Coordinates of C-alpha atoms in Angstrom, one line a residue:
M3 CA -25.9 26.6 -0.4
D4 CA -22.1 26.3 -0.6
P5 CA -20.9 23.4 -2.6
I6 CA -19.5 20.4 -0.7
S7 CA -15.8 20.4 -0.7
A8 CA -14.1 17.9 -3.0
S9 CA -11.4 17.5 -0.3
L10 CA -14.1 16.6 2.3
L11 CA -15.7 14.1 -0.1
T12 CA -12.3 12.5 -0.9
A13 CA -11.4 12.3 2.8
L14 CA -14.6 10.6 3.7
A15 CA -14.4 8.2 0.7
T16 CA -10.8 7.2 1.8
G17 CA -11.9 6.5 5.4
A18 CA -10.4 9.6 7.0
G19 CA -11.8 10.7 10.3
G20 CA -12.2 7.3 11.8
E21 CA -15.7 6.5 13.2
V22 CA -17.0 10.0 12.6
G23 CA -15.8 9.9 9.0
Q24 CA -17.5 6.5 8.5
Q25 CA -20.7 7.8 10.0
L26 CA -20.7 10.9 7.8
W27 CA -20.0 8.8 4.6
S28 CA -22.8 6.5 5.6
A29 CA -25.2 9.4 6.2
L30 CA -24.3 10.9 2.8
R31 CA -24.9 7.6 1.1
G32 CA -28.3 7.3 2.8
L33 CA -29.2 10.9 1.8
V34 CA -28.2 10.4 -1.8
R35 CA -30.1 7.1 -2.1
R36 CA -33.4 8.6 -0.9
R37 CA -35.9 9.0 -3.6
P38 CA -36.3 12.6 -4.9
T39 CA -39.4 14.4 -3.6
E40 CA -42.2 15.3 -5.9
D41 CA -41.0 18.9 -5.7
A42 CA -37.9 17.9 -7.6
G43 CA -40.0 17.3 -10.7
G44 CA -39.4 13.5 -10.6
S45 CA -38.2 13.5 -14.2
P46 CA -36.1 10.5 -15.2
G47 CA -33.1 12.8 -15.9
A48 CA -33.2 14.4 -12.5
A49 CA -29.8 14.5 -10.8
T50 CA -29.5 12.1 -7.8
G51 CA -25.8 11.9 -7.3
E52 CA -25.9 8.1 -6.9
G53 CA -23.7 7.3 -9.9
E54 CA -21.2 9.9 -8.8
L55 CA -21.2 8.6 -5.2
T56 CA -20.6 5.0 -6.5
S57 CA -17.8 6.3 -8.8
L58 CA -16.0 8.0 -6.0
F59 CA -16.4 5.0 -3.7
Q60 CA -14.7 2.9 -6.4
A61 CA -11.7 5.3 -6.7
P62 CA -11.7 7.3 -3.4
H63 CA -8.5 9.2 -4.1
D64 CA -9.8 10.6 -7.4
V65 CA -10.4 14.4 -6.9
E66 CA -12.2 14.7 -10.2
R67 CA -14.8 12.1 -9.1
A68 CA -15.2 14.0 -5.9
R69 CA -15.8 17.2 -7.8
A70 CA -18.3 15.4 -10.0
L71 CA -20.2 14.3 -6.9
S72 CA -20.1 17.8 -5.4
E73 CA -21.6 19.2 -8.6
A74 CA -24.3 16.5 -8.7
L75 CA -25.2 17.2 -5.0
S76 CA -25.5 20.9 -5.8
R77 CA -27.7 20.2 -8.9
R78 CA -30.0 17.9 -6.8
A79 CA -30.1 20.5 -4.0
E80 CA -31.3 23.1 -6.6
Q81 CA -34.0 20.7 -7.8
D82 CA -35.2 19.3 -4.5
P83 CA -35.8 21.7 -1.5
L84 CA -36.1 18.8 1.0
F85 CA -32.8 17.3 -0.2
R86 CA -31.2 20.8 0.1
T87 CA -32.4 21.0 3.7
H88 CA -31.0 17.6 4.6
L89 CA -27.7 18.2 2.7
T90 CA -27.2 21.5 4.5
Q91 CA -27.7 19.7 7.9
W92 CA -25.3 17.0 6.8
Q93 CA -22.7 19.6 5.7
Q94 CA -23.0 21.3 9.1
Q95 CA -22.3 18.0 10.8
A96 CA -19.4 17.3 8.5
Q97 CA -17.6 20.5 9.7
V98 CA -16.1 18.5 12.6
L99 CA -13.8 16.7 10.1
R100 CA -10.8 18.7 9.2
T101 CA -9.7 18.1 5.6
G102 CA -6.9 20.6 5.0
D103 CA -9.3 23.0 3.4
G104 CA -8.8 26.7 4.2
D105 CA -6.0 29.2 4.3
T106 CA -3.3 29.6 6.8
S107 CA -1.0 32.6 7.5
N108 CA 2.0 32.4 9.7
T109 CA 4.2 35.2 10.8
V110 CA 7.3 35.3 13.0
S111 CA 8.4 38.7 14.2
G112 CA 9.7 40.7 17.1
G113 CA 13.3 39.8 17.8
D114 CA 15.5 36.8 17.6
Q115 CA 13.9 33.4 17.6
R116 CA 16.0 30.7 19.2
G117 CA 14.8 27.2 18.8
P118 CA 12.3 25.5 16.6
V119 CA 9.7 27.4 14.8
V120 CA 7.0 25.4 13.1
M121 CA 4.7 27.1 10.6
G122 CA 1.7 25.4 9.1
R123 CA -1.7 24.2 10.1
D124 CA -3.4 21.2 11.8
F125 CA -0.4 19.7 13.5
S126 CA -0.3 16.6 15.6
T127 CA 2.4 14.6 17.4
I128 CA 5.3 17.0 17.1
N129 CA 8.4 16.3 19.3
F130 CA 11.3 18.8 19.7
N131 CA 13.4 16.6 21.9
A132 CA 16.8 15.7 20.5
P133 CA 17.5 11.9 20.3
G134 CA 18.7 10.7 23.6
Q135 CA 17.6 13.9 25.4
E136 CA 15.0 13.3 28.1
Q137 CA 12.1 15.6 28.3
G138 CA 12.5 18.4 30.9
Q139 CA 16.4 18.3 30.7
G140 CA 17.4 21.0 28.3
Q141 CA 20.8 22.5 27.7
A142 CA 22.1 24.9 30.4

């Protein structure tokens, strides 16, 4: 199982993603708060992730706390097969939320470029109209 991204956990803890993000955070809280199964060994020192979850909730922008939660979730998934199954399902649902993770590669080639060129990833609300210029009325 891949570790849960610290960026994703931070985004959820800070309220990113609107209603979907809130639902994912709530689902993760519920999953973490479930009692470990007997297959997990049930030892008092068994990782649950609850402390790390609370810690991240208290300081939602703290990437180190998000990493600690990710590590605790991974340890619990190793100890508890049922938790691993539910966490994997949760992780698949969480893929709908973009957090800025991932690589991007931009290339402009093939002649002269006239006009704006925007390079990056995950854009929204970009406007190339000059102030006072109405849309659809470009220069002749």
